[in-house]
Short mmCIF file of C-alpha atoms in Angstrom, two decimals:
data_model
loop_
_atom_site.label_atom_id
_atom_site.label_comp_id
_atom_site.label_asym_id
_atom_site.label_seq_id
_atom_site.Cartn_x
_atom_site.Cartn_y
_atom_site.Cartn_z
CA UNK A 1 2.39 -23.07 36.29
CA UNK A 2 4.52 -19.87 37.35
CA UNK A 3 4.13 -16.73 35.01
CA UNK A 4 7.63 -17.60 34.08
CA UNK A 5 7.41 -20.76 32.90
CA UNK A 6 4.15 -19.51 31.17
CA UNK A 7 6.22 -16.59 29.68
CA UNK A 8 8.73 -19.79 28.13
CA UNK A 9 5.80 -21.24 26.53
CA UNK A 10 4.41 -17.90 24.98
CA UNK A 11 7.71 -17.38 23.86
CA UNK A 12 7.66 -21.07 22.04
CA UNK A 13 4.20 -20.17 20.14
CA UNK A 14 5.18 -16.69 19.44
CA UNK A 15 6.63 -15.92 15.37
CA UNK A 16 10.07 -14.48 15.40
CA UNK A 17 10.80 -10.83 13.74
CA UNK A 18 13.33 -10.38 11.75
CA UNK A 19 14.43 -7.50 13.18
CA UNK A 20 17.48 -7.22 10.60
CA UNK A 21 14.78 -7.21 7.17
CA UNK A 22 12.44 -5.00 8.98
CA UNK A 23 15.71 -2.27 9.94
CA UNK A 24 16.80 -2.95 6.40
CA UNK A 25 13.69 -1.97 5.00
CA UNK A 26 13.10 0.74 7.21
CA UNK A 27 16.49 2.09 6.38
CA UNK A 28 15.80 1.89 2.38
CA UNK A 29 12.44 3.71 2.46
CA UNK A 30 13.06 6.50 4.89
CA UNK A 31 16.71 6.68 2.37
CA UNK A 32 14.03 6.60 -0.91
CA UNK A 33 11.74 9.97 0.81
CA UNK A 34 15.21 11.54 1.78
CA UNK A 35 15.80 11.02 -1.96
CA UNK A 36 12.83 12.50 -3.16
CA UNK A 37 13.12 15.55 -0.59
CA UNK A 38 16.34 16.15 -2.23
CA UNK A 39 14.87 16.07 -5.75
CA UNK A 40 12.14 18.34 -4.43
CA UNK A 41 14.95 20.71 -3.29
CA UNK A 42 16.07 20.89 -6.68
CA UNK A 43 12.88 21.10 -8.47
CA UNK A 44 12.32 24.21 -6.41
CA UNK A 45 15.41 25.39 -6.83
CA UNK A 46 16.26 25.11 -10.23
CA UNK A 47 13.22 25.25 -11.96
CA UNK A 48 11.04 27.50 -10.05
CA UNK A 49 14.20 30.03 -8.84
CA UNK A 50 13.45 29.43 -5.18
CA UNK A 51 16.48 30.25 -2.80
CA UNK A 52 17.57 27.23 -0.77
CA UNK A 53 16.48 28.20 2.08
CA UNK A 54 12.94 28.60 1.32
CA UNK A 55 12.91 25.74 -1.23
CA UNK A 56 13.48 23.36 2.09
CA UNK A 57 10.22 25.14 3.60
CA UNK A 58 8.60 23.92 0.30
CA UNK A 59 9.99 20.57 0.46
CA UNK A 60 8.36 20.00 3.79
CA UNK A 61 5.28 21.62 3.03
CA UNK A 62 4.58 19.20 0.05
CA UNK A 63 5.86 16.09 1.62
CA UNK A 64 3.27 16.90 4.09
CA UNK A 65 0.66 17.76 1.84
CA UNK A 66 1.10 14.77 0.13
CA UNK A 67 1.01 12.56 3.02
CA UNK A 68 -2.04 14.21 4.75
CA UNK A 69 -3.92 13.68 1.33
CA UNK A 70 -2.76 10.20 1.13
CA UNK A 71 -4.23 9.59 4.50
CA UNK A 72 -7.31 11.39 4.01
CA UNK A 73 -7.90 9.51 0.87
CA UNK A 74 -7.83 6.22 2.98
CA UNK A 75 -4.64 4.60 2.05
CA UNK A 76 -1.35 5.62 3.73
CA UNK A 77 -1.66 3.62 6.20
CA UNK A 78 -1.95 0.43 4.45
CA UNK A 79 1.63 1.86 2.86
CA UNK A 80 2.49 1.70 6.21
CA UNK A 81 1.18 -1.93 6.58
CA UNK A 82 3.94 -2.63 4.00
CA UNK A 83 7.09 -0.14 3.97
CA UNK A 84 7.05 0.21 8.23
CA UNK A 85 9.05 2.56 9.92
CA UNK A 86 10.48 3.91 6.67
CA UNK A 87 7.98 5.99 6.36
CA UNK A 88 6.80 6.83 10.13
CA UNK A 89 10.11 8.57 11.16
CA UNK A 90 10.78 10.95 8.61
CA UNK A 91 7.97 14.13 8.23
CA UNK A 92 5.26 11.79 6.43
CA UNK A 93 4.96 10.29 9.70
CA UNK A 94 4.15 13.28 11.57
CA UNK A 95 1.39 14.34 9.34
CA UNK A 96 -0.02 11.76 9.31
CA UNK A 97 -0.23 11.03 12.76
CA UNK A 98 -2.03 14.77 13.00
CA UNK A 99 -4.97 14.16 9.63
CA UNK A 100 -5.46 11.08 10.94
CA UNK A 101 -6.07 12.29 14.49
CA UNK A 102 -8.06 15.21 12.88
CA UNK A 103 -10.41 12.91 10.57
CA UNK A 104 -11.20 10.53 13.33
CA UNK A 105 -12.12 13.56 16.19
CA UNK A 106 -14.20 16.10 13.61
CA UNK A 107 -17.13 14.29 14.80
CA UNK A 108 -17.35 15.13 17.84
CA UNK A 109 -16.85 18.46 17.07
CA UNK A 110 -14.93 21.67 16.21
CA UNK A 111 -13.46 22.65 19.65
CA UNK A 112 -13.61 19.44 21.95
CA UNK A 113 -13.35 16.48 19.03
CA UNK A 114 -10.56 18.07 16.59
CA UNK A 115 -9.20 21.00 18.56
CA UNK A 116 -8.66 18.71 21.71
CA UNK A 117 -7.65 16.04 20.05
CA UNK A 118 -5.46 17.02 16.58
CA UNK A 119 -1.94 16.22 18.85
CA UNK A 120 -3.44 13.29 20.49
CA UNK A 121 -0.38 11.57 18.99
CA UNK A 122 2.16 14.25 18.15
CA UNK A 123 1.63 15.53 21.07
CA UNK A 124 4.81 13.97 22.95
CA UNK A 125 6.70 14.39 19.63
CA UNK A 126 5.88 18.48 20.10
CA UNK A 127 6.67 18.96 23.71
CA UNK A 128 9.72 16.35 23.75
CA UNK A 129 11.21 17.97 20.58
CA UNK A 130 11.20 21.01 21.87
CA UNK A 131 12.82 19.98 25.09
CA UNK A 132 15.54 18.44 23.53
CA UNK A 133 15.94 21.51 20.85
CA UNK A 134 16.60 23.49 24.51
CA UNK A 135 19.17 21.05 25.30
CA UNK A 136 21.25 20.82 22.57
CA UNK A 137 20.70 24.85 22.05
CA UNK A 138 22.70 24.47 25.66
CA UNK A 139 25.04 22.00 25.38
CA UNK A 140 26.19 24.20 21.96
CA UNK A 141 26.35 27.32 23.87
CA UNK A 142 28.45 25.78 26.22
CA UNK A 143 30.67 23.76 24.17
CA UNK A 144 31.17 25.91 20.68
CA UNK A 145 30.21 29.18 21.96
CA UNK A 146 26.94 31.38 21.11
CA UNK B 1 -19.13 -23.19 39.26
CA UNK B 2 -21.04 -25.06 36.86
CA UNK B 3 -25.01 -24.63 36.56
CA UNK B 4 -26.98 -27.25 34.61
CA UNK B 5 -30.11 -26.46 33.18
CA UNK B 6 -33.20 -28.96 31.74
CA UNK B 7 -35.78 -26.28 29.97
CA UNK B 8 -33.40 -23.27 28.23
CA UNK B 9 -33.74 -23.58 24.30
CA UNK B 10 -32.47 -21.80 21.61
CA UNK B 11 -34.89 -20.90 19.82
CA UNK B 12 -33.28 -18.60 16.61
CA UNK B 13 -30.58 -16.62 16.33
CA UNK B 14 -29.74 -13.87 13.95
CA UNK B 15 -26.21 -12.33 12.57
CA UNK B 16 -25.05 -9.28 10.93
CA UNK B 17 -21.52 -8.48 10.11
CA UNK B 18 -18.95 -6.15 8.95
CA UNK B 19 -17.55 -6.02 5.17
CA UNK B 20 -13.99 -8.12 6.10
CA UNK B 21 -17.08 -10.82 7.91
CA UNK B 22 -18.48 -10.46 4.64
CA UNK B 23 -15.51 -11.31 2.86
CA UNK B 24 -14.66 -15.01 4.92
CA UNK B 25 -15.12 -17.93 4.67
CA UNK B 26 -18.66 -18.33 6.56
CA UNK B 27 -20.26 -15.03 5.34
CA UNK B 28 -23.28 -16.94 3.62
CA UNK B 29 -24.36 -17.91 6.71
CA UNK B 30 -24.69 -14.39 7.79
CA UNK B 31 -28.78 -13.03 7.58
CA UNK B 32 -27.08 -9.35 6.65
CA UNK B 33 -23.74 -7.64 5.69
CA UNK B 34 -22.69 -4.04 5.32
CA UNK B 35 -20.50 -2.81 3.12
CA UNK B 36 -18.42 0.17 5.18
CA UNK B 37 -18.39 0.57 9.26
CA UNK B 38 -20.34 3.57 9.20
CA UNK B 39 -23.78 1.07 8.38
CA UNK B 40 -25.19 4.34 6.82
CA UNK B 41 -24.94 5.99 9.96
CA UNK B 42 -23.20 9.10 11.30
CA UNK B 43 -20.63 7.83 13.22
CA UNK B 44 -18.82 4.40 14.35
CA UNK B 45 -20.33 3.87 17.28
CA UNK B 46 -23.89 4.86 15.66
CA UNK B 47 -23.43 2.17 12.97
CA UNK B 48 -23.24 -0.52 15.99
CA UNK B 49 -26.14 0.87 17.67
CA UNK B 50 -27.67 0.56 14.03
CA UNK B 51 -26.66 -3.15 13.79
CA UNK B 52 -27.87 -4.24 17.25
CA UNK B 53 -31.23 -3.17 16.24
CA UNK B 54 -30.49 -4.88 12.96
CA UNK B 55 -29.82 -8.10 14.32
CA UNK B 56 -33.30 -7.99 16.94
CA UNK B 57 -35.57 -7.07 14.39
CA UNK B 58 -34.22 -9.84 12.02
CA UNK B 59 -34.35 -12.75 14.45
CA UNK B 60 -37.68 -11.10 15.47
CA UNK B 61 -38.78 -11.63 11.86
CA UNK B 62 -37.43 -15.12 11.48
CA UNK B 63 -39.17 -16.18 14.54
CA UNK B 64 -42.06 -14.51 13.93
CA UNK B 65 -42.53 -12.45 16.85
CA UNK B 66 -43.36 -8.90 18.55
CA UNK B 67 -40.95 -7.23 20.95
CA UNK B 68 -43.44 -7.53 23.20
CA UNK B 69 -43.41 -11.24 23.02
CA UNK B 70 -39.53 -10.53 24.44
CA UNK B 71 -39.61 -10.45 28.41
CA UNK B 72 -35.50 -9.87 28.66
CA UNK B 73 -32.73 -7.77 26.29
CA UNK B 74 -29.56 -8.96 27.62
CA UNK B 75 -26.44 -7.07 25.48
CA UNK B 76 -23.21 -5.80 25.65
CA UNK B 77 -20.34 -4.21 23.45
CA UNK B 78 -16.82 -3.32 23.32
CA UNK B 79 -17.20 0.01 23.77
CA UNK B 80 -16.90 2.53 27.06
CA UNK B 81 -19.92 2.35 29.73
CA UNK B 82 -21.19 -0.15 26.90
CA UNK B 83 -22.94 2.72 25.05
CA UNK B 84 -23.74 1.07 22.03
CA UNK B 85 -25.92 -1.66 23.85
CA UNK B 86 -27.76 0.99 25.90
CA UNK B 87 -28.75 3.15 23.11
CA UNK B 88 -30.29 -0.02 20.81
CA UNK B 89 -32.00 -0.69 24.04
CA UNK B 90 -33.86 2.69 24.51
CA UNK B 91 -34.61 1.77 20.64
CA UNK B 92 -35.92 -1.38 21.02
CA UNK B 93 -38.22 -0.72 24.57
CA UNK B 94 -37.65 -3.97 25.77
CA UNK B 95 -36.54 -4.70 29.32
CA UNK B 96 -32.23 -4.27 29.42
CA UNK B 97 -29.41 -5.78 31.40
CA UNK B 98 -26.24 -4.39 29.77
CA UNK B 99 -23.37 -6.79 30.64
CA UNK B 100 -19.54 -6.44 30.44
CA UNK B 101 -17.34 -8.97 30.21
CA UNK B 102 -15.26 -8.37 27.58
CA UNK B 103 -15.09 -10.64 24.65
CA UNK B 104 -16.78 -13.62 26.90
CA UNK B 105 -19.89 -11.30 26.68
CA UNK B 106 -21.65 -13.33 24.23
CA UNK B 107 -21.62 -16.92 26.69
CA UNK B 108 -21.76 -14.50 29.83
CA UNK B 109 -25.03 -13.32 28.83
CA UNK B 110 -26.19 -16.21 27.75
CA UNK B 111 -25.28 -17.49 31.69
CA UNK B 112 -27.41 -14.71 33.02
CA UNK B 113 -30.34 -15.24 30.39
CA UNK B 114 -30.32 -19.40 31.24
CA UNK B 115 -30.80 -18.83 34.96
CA UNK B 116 -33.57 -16.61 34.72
CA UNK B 117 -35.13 -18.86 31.86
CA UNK B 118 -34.29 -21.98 34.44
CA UNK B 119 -36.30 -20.30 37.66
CA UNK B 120 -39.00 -19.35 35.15
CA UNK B 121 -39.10 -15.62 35.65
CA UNK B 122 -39.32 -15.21 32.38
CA UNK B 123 -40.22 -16.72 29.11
CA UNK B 124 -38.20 -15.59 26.66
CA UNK B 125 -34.93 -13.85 26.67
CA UNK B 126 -32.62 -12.29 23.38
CA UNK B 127 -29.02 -12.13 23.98
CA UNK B 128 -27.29 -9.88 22.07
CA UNK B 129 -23.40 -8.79 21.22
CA UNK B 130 -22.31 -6.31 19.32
CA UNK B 131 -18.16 -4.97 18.20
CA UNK B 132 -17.52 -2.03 15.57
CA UNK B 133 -13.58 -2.60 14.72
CA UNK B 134 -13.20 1.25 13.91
CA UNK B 135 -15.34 2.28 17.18
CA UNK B 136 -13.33 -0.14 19.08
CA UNK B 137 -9.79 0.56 17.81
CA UNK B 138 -10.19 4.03 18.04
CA UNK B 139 -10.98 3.45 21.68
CA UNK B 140 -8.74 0.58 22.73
CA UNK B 141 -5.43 2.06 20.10
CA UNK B 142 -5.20 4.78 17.47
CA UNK B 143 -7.09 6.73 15.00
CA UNK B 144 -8.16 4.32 12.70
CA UNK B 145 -6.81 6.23 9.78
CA UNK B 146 -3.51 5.94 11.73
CA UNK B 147 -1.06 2.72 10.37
CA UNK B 148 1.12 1.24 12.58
CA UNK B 149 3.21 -1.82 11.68
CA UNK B 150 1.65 -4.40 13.87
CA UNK B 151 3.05 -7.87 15.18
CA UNK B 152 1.71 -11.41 13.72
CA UNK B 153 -0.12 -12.51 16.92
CA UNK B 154 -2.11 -9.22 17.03
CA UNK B 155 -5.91 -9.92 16.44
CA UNK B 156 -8.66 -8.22 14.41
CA UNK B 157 -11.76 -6.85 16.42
CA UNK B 158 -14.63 -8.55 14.34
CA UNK B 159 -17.57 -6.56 13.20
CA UNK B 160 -21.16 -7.11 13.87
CA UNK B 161 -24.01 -7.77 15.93
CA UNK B 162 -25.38 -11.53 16.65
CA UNK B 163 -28.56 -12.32 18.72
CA UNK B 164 -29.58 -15.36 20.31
CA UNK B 165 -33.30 -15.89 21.31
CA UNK B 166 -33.61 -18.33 24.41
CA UNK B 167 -36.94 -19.51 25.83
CA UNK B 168 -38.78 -22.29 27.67
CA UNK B 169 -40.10 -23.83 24.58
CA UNK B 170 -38.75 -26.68 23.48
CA UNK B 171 -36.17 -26.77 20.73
CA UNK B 172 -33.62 -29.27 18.77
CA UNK B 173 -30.94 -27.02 20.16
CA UNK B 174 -30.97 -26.89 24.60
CA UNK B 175 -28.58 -25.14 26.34
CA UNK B 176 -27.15 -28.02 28.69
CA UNK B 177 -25.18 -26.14 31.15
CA UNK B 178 -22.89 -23.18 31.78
CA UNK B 179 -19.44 -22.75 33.89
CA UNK B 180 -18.55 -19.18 35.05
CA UNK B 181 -14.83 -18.94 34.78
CA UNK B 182 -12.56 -17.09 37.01
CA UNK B 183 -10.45 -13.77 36.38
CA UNK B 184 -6.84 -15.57 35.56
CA UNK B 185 -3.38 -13.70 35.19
CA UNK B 186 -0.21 -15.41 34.00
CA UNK B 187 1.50 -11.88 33.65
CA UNK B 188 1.16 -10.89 30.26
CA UNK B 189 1.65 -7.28 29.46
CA UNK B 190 1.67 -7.38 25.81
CA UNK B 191 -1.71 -5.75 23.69
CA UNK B 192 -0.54 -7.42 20.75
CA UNK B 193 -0.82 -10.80 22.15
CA UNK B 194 -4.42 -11.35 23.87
CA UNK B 195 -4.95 -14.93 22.70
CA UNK B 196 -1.42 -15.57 25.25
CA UNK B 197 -3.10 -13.46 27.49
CA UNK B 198 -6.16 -15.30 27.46
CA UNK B 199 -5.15 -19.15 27.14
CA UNK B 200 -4.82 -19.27 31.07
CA UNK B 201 -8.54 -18.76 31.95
CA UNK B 202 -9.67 -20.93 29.27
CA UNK B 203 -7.25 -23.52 30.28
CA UNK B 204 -9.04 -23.38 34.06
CA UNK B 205 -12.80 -22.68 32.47
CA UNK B 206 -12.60 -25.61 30.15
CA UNK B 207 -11.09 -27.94 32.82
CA UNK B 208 -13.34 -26.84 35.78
CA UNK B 209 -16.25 -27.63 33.40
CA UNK B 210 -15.54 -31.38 33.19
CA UNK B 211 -14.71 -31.69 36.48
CA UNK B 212 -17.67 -30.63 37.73
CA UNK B 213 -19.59 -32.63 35.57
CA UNK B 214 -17.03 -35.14 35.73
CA UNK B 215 -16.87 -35.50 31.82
CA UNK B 216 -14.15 -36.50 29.43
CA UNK B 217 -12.89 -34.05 26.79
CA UNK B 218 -14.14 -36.55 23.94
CA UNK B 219 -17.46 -35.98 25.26
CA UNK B 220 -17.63 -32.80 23.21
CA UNK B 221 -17.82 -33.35 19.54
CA UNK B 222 -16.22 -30.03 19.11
CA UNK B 223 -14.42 -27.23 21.69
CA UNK B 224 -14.66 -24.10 20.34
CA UNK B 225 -13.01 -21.39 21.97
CA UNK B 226 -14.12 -17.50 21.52
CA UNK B 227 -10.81 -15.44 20.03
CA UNK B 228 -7.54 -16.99 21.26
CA UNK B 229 -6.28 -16.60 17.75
CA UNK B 230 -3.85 -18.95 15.78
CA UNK B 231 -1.01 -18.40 18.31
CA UNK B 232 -3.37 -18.38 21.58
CA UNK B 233 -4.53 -21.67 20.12
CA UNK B 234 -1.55 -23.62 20.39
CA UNK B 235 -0.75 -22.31 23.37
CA UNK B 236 -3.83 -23.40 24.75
CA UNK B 237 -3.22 -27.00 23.83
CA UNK B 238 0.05 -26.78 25.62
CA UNK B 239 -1.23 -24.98 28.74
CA UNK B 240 -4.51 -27.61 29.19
CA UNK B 241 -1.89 -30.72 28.46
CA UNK B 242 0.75 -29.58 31.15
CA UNK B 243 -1.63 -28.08 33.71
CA UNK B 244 -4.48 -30.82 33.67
CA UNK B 245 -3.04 -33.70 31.29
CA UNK B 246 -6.13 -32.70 29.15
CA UNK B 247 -5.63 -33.43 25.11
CA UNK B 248 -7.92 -30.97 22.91
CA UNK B 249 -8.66 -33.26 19.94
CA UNK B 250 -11.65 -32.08 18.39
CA UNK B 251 -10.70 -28.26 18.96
CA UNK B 252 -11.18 -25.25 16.85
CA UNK B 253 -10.99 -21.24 17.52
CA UNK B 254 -13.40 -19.57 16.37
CA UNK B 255 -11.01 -16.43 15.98
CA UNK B 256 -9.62 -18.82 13.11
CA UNK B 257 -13.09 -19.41 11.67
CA UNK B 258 -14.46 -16.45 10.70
CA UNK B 259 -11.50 -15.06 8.11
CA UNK B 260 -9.14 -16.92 5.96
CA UNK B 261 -6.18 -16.14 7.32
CA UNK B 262 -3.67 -16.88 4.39
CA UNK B 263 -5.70 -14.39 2.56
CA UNK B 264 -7.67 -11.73 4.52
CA UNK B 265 -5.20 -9.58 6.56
CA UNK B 266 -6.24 -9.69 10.17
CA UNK B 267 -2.79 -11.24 11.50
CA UNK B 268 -3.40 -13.78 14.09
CA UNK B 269 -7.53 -14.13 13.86
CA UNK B 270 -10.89 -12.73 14.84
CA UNK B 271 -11.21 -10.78 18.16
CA UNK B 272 -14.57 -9.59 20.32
CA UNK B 273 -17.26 -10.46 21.68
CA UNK B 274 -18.51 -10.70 18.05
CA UNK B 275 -15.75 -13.38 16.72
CA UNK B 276 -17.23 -16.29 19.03
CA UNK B 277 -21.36 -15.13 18.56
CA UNK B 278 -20.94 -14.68 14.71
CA UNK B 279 -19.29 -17.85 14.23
CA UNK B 280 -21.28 -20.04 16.51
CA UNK B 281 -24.65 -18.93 16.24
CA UNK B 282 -24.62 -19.19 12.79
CA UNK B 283 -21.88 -21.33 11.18
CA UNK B 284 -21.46 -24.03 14.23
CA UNK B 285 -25.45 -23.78 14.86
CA UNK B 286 -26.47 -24.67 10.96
CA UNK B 287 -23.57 -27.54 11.49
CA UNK B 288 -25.56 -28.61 14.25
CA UNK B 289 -28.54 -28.83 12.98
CA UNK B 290 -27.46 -30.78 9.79
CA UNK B 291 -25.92 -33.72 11.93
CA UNK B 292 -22.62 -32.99 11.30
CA UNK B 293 -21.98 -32.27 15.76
CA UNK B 294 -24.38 -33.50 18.40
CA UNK B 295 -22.67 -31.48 21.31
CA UNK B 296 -20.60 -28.77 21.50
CA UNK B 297 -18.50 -26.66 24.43
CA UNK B 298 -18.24 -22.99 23.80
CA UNK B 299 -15.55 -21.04 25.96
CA UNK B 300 -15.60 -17.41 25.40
CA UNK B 301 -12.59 -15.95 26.34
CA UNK B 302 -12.34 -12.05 27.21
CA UNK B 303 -9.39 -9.88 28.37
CA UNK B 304 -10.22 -7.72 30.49
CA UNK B 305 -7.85 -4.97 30.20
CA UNK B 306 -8.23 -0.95 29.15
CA UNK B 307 -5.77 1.42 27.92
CA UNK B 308 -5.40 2.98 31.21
CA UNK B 309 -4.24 0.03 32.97
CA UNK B 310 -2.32 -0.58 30.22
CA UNK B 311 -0.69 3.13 30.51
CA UNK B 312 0.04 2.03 34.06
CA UNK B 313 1.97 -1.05 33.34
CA UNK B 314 -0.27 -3.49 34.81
CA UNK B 315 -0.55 -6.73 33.36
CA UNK B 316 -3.78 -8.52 31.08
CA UNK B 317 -6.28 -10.56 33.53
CA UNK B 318 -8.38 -12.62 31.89
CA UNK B 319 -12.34 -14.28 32.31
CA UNK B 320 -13.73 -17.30 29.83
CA UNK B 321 -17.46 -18.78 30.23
CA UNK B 322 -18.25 -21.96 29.06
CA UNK B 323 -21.42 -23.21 27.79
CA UNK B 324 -22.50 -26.71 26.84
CA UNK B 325 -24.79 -26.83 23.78
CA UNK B 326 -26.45 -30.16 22.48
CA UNK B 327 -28.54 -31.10 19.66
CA UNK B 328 -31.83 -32.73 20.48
#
């Protein structure tokens, strides 16, 4: 048998995804935490006299708070198990990619388990983000004007 | 290659599993169950060393015996430069061969035990595997805190340690003979899908085995493979049918055994070199022994495959072992 006839009959005893429920899904949760940031926002803003500026800080500070607890506590990523991507892409995703990363390395030690280790994952996200912040920070200077 | 042997026995094996193993369908057949993956021990990889040792002493016990009655540890794991295995044998002082071979470990070292049992270099010989699924997906994926959605025919790295003791003397259960597969690659690339991956080599294993004997598939009471999964499984059936016009009949995975899978969430089945020991060595064994199957053909089926190769693109090759077990 050639690999692609093999590849036909994989593809026979292989489940489909339904790519549309999983984007839908996806698109509901990650809508439901930019909801809640929101609400945060105005929390902050409104009942603790925070400028806005400052009360998005806090917004991102306790959405990741929250998330790294949830994860150290055991259970975020079963959430993930169930809501997906929803709640990968947006900040929750990020910190939990890092606790995660930093629970499973602290045994082997301060410096060459968690230190080496802590942007195992968020690593790429890091250097990659801050590539592309250069070239947009470029294409804007050259476009709009400093 | 097939190698037939008249005076290997098995004579006790022991189990020990993980708290999903616990949670199946075929956990009271287990002689021991933890409830976390650390086994009371510092680490992952600790808690397997821990359950290796586990599983020797307790066949020791149920057959009676000292280590030094042992003339052969045969073991391997999951894990890098097959730690675990190494450090239970500096534990246990009894003379090592650490073998690799993926998740066909557990027949692959019983191969190597049966022809040193056959030549009568030694008397008796305990083979042993051994999988941690938090030691091993930290290794092989993520973090294990870390959640990522994964696909249906993904499999579940089974927890435990199971131990075989084989020997000259005479048993109801005799090791009949044993085919050494060869590495097969179809071109898979996908990690999520090891039981496609892995189909191929038991698809050649499981027909080079009769040929060589020159048996018929109904021979076998049952054919168990090791961890093709529910997908692999089918795809099996298809692959042996179109390659060598061979129908599996009396077939079962024993990646499908060892969890319910409309209930337990492992997606596609039981993975390791654990999923085919635990399940045969004490489920399929006890079976045995009550009448219910006089001969059975276990193909192990590993993928050999690391995350570096996978890093580099390369595609999944694939070994399964077979051995013939019959009831006396």
């Amino acid at each position: 048998m050639t690999n692609k006839e093999y590849s036909n009959l994989v593809k026979k005893h292989t489940p489909k995804v339904n790519h549309i429920k999983s984007m839908s899904l996806a698109f509901f949760v990650g809508g439901f935490i930019g909801l809640a940031g929101q609400f945060l926002i105005d929390f902050y803003v409104k009942i603790l006299n925070v400028s806005i500026s400052n009360a998005s800080t806090y917004m991102i500070v306790t959405l990741i708070f929250i998330s790294s607890l949830f994860t150290a506590l055991g259970f975020f990523d079963k959430i993930i198990e169930k809501v997906r991507c929803g709640i990968i892409i947006p900040i929750t995703g990020f910190a939990h990619a890092m606790t995660s990363a930093a629970l499973e390395y602290r045994k082997e030690g301060f410096v060459l388990g968690l230190g080496s280790n802590i942007f195992k994952l968020t690593g790429s996200v890091i250097l990659y983000g801050v590539i592309s912040a250069y070239i947009f920070g470029l294409i804007r200077l050259f476009v709009i004007g400093a | 290659m097939t190698i037939k042997y008249d005076n290997v026995y098995v004579e006790g094996t022991s189990t020990v599993a993980g708290i999903m193993e616990s949670e199946g369908p075929i956990s009271k057949y287990f002689d021991k169950t933890y409830d976390d993956y650390y086994m009371g021990e510092k680490s992952f990889e600790q808690g397997e060393i821990k359950m290796i040792c586990d599983s020797v002493n307790i066949l020791l016990k149920k057959c009676n015996l000292a280590k030094e009655d042992i003339d052969l540890f045969i073991s391997g794991d999951l894990i890098n430069q097959i730690t675990p295995s190494s450090y239970a044998a500096n534990k246990l002082q009894i003379n090592y061969l650490g073998v690799y071979g993926a998740c066909s470990t557990s027949v692959l070292s019983i191969a190597v035990a049966s022809s040193f049992l056959q030549n009568k270099n030694i008397n008796r010989c305990i083979c042993n595997v051994s999988a941690n699924n938090s030691a091993a997906e930290r290794q092989y994926r993520n973090p294990t805190e870390y959640g990522t959605p994964k696909p249906d025919t993904s499999t579940f790295t089974a927890t435990g340690s199971a131990s075989i003791l084989l020997s000259n003397n005479k048993s109801n259960l005799k090791i009949e003979s044993v085919t050494i597969g060869k590495v097969m690659d179809y071109g898979v690339k996908d990690v999520y899908n090891m039981g496609a991956a892995m189909a191929p080599s038991a698809s050649y294993t499981i027909n080079k085995h009769l040929k060589d004997l020159k048996r018929s598939i109904d021979y076998y009471d049952l054919v168990l493979t090791g961890d093709l999964g529910k997908y692999g499984k089918e795809i099996l059936k298809d692959l042996l049918y179109e390659e060598h016009k061979i129908k599996l009949k009396n077939y079962e995975d024993c990646g499908c055994l060892l969890y319910d899978l409309n209930k337990q969430d492992v997606k596609a089945g039981a993975s390791g070199p654990t999923s085919s020991a635990l399940v045969t060595y004490s489920y399929i064994f006890d079976e045995m022994k009550k009448g219910k199957y006089k001969r059975i053909l276990l193909v192990a089926t590993g993928a050999l495959m690391s995350p570096v190769m996978m890093n580099q693109k390369l595609t999944i090759p694939s070994i399964s072992h077979a051995v013939s077990v019959e009831v006396l």
